[in-house]
Coordinates of C-alpha atoms in Angstrom, one line a residue:
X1 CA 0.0 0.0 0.0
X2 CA 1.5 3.6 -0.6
X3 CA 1.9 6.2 1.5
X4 CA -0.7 8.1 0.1
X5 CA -3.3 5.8 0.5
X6 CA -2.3 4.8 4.0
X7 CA -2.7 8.5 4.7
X8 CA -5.8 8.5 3.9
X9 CA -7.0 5.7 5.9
X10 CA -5.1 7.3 9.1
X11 CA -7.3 10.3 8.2
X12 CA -10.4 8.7 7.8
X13 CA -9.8 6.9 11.0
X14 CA -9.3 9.7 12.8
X15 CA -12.4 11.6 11.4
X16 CA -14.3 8.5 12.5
X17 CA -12.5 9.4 16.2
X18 CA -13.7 12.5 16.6
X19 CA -17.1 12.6 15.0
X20 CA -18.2 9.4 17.4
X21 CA -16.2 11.4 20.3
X22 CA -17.6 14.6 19.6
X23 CA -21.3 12.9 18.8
X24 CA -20.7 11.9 22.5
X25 CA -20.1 15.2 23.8
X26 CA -22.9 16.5 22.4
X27 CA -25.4 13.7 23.3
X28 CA -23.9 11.3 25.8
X29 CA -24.4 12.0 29.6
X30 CA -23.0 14.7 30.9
X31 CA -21.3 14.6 33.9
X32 CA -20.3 18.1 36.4
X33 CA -17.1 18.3 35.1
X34 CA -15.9 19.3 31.6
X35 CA -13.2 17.5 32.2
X36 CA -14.1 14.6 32.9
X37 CA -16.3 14.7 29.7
X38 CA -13.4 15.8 27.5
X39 CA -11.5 12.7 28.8
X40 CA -14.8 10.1 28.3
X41 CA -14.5 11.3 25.1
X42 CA -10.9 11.1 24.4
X43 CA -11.1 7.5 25.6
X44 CA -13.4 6.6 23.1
X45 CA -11.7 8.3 20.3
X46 CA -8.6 6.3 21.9
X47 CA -11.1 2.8 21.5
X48 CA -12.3 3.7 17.7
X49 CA -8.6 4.3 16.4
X50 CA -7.8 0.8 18.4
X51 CA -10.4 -0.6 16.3
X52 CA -8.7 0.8 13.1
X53 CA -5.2 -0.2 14.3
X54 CA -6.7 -3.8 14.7
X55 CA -8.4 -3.9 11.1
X56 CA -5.2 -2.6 9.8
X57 CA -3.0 -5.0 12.0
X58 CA -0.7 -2.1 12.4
X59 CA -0.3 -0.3 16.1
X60 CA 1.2 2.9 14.7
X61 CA -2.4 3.8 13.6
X62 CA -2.1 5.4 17.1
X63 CA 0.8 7.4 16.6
X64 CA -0.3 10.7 15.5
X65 CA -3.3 10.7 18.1
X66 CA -0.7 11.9 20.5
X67 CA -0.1 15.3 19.1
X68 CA -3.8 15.9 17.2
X69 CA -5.8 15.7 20.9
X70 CA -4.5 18.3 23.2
X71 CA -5.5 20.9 20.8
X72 CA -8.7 19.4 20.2
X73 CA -9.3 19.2 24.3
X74 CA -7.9 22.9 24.6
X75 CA -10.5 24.5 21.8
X76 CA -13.4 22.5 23.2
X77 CA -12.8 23.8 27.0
X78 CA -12.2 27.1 25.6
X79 CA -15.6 26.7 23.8
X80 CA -17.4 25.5 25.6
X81 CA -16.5 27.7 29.1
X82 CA -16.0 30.8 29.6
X83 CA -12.5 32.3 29.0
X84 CA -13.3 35.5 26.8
X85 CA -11.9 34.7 23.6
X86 CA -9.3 37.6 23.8
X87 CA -7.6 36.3 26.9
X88 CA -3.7 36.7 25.5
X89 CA -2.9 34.2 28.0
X90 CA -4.9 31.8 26.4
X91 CA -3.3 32.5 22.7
X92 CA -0.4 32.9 23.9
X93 CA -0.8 28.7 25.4
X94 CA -2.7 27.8 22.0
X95 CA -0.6 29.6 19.8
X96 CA 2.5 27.4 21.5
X97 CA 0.6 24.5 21.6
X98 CA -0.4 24.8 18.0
X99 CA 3.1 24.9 17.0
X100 CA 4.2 21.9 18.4
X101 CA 1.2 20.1 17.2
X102 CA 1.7 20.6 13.9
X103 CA 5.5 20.2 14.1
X104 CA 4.8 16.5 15.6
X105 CA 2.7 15.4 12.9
X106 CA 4.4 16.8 10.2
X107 CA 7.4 15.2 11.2
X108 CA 5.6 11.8 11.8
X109 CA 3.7 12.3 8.2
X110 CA 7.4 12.8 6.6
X111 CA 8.7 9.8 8.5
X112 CA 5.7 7.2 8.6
X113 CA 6.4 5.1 5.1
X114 CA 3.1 3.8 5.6
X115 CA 0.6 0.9 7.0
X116 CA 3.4 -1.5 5.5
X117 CA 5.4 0.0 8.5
X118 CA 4.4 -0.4 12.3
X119 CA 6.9 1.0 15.4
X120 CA 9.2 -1.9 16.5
X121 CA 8.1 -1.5 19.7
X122 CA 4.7 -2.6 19.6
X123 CA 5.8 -6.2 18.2
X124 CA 8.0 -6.6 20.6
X125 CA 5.3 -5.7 23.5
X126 CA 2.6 -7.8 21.7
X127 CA 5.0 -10.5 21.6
X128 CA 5.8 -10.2 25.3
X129 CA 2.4 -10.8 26.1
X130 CA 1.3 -13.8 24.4
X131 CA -2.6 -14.7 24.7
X132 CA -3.2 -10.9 25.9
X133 CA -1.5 -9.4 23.1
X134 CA -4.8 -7.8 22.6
X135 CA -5.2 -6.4 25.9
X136 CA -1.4 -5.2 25.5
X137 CA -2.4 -3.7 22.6
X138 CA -5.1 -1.8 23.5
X139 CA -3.8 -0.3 27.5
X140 CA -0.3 -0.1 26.6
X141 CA -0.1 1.2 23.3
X142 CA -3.2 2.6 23.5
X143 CA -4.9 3.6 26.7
X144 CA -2.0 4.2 28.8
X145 CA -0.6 6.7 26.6
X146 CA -4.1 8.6 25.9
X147 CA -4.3 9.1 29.5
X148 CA -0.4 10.4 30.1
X149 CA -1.2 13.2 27.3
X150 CA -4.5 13.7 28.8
X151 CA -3.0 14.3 32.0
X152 CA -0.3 16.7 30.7
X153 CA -2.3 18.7 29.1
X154 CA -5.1 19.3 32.2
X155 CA -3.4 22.5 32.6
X156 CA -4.9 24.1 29.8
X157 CA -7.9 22.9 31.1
X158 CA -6.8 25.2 34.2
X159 CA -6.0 28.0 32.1
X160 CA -8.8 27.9 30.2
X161 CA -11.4 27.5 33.1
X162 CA -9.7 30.4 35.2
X163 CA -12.1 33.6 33.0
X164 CA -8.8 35.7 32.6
X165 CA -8.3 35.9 36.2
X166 CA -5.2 36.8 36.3
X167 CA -3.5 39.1 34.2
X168 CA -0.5 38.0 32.1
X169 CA 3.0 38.3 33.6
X170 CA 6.3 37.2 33.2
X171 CA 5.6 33.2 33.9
X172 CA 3.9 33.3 30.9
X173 CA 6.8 34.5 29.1
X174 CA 9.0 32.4 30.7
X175 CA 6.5 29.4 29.7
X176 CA 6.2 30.7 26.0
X177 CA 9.8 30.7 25.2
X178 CA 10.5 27.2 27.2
X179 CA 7.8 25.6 25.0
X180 CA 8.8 27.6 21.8
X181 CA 12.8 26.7 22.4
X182 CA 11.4 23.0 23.0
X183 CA 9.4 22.6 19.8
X184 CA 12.6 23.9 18.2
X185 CA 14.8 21.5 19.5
X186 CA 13.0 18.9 18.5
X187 CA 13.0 20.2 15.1
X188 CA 16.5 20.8 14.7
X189 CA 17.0 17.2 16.1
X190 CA 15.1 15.5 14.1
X191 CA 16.1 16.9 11.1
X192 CA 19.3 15.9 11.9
X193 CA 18.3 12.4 12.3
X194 CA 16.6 12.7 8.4
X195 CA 19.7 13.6 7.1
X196 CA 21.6 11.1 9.0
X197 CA 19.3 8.3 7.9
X198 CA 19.9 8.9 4.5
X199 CA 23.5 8.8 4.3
X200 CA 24.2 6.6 6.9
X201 CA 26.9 3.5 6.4
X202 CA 25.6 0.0 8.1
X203 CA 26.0 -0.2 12.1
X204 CA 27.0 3.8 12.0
X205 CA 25.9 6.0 15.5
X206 CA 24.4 9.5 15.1
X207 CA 26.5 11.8 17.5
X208 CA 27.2 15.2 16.1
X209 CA 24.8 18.3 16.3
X210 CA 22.7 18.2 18.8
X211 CA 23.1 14.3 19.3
X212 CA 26.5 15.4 20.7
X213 CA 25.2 16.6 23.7
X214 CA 22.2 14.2 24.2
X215 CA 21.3 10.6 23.5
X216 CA 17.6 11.6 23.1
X217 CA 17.4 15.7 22.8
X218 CA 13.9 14.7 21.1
X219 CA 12.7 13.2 24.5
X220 CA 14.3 16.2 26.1
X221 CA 12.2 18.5 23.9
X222 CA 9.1 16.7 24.0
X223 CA 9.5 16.9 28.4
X224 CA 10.4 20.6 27.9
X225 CA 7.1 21.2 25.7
X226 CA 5.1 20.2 28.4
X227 CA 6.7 21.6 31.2
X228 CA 5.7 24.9 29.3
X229 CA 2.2 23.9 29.5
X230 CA 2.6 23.1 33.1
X231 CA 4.0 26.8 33.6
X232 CA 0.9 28.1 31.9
X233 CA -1.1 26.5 34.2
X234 CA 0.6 27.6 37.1
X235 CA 0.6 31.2 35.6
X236 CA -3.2 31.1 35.9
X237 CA -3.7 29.2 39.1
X238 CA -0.4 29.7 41.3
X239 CA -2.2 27.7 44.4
X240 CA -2.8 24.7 42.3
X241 CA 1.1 24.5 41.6
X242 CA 1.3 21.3 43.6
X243 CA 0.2 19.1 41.4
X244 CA 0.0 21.1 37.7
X245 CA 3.6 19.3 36.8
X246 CA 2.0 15.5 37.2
X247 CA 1.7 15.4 33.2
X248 CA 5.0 16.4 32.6
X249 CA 6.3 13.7 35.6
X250 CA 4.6 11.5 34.1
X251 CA 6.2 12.1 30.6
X252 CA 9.5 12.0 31.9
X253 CA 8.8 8.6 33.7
X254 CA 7.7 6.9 30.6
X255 CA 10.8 8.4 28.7
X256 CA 13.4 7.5 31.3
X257 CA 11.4 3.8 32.5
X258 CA 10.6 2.9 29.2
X259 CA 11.3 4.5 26.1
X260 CA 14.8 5.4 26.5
X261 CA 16.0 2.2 27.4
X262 CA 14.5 0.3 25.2
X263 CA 15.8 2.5 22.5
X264 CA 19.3 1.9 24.4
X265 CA 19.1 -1.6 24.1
X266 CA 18.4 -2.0 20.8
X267 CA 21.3 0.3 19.8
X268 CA 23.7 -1.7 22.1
X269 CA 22.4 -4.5 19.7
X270 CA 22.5 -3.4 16.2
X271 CA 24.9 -0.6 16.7
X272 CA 28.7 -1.7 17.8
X273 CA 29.7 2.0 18.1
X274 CA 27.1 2.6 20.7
X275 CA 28.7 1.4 23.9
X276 CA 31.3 4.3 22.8
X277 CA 28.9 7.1 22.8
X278 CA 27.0 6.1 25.7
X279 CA 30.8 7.1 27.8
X280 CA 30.8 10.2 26.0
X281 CA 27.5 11.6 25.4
X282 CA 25.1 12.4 28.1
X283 CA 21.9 10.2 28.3
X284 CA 18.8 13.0 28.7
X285 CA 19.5 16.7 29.6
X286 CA 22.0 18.3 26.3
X287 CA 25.3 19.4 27.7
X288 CA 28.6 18.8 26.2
X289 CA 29.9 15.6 25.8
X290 CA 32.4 13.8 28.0
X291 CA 36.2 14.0 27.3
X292 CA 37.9 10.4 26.5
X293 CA 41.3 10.2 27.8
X294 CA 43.5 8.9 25.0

């Protein structure tokens, strides 16, 4: 199947998402909490592309759900509450959050070959789990990580729900150019990743640019990103500080407890190099590589 026309079933699935979550909103039970609605919702849409990653015995059907929801979420509790619709706090989020959404996706549209391509890692975890690979399949790969973006992005839900409150100030500055500076680290990073791919000899390690400094500085921008939106949060409701930065903990854990070292391991195993740049290059936050004594 060509790209194109696996495309096009990824965006057909996902316009099947979000009309059936969206015909929910609108006609499902409501409970006293938006919310809680938005996330009923989202966890249906989450079910519905399941379904479609299941037809299409491909996982990474998935994929792009994690950076085409939070918007979604923000515009409906914008919507549907009461924030006036000039709040420059709010834009200032949005606008932010817009950019990074679109960067994700574009760079997983340029880098997805198609439905004749699924993420290794989903195998590998299906494979683990023998008779529940189905089960796997759908919390792991599915639910688990619906709920983890759902999570990081409840403080735009504050924001939003907080009427202008509080006038803008220099946390939200500080928030706009953390999330900014992260969306464009994880541009710059992955486009020198592109370029390595496609010149890359057999067995060869990426570790120049920014992959000089950091094993993962994608991971690192995608954590920075939604500390940003944490920020925001606490911009527009200081006394719920406490507990606005759960989503980004909760990014960082799955990028340090699982992602990262499964991406580790499989270097160590296809790449001989890698043992080599793992002494010199830091593992998570960028800062300049190790000296090797000669």
């Amino acid at each position: 199947m060509s790209k194109r026309a696996s495309l096009a079933r990824i965006t057909v699935a996902y316009v099947v998402a979000f009309g059936v979550a969206a015909t929910w909103l609108a006609f499902g039970p409501d409970t006293e909490w938006r919310w809680l609605d938005a996330l009923i919702a989202d966890l249906i849409g989450t079910v519905v592309v399941f379904g479609f990653s299941r037809a299409y015995r491909n996982s990474s059907c998935y994929d792009a759900y994690w950076s085409v929801v939070p918007p979604a979420l923000t515009i409906y509790w914008w919507v549907s509450g009461d924030l006036p619709a000039d709040d420059p706090r709010g834009w200032l989020m949005l606008g932010v959050m817009l950019v990074w959404a679109v960067r994700l996706t574009g760079n997983w549209v340029y880098s997805w070959p198609g439905l004749a391509h699924e993420d290794w890692r989903y195998p590998l975890l299906r494979g683990r789990a023998g008779r529940a690979e189905a089960a796997v399949d759908l919390v792991a790969i599915h639910l688990v990580p619906t709920l983890q973006v759902f999570l990081a992005t409840v403080p735009a839900y504050v924001v939003v729900s907080h009427g202008g409150a509080r006038g803008i100030g220099w946390l939200d500055i500080v928030a706009t150019v953390v999330g900014l500076g992260a969306v464009l680290l994880e541009f710059v990073a992955d486009q020198q990743m592109h370029r390595f791919v496609r010149r890359r000899a057999p067995g060869q390690v990426l570790d120049r640019g920014l992959w000089s400094w950091s094993r993962h500085p994608n991971y690192f921008g995608e954590f920075g990103f939604w500390v940003s939106m944490a920020l925001f949060g606490v911009a527009a409701a200081p006394a719920d500080r406490w507990w606005l930065f759960a989503g980004a903990a909760a990014m960082l854990a799955m990028f340090e407890g699982a992602s990262i070292p499964m991406m580790e391991q499989r270097s160590l195993e296809r790449r001989p190099g890698y043992r080599d740049v793992i002494g010199r290059v830091p593992r998570f936050v960028p800062r300049p590589p190790r000296r090797v004594a000669g």
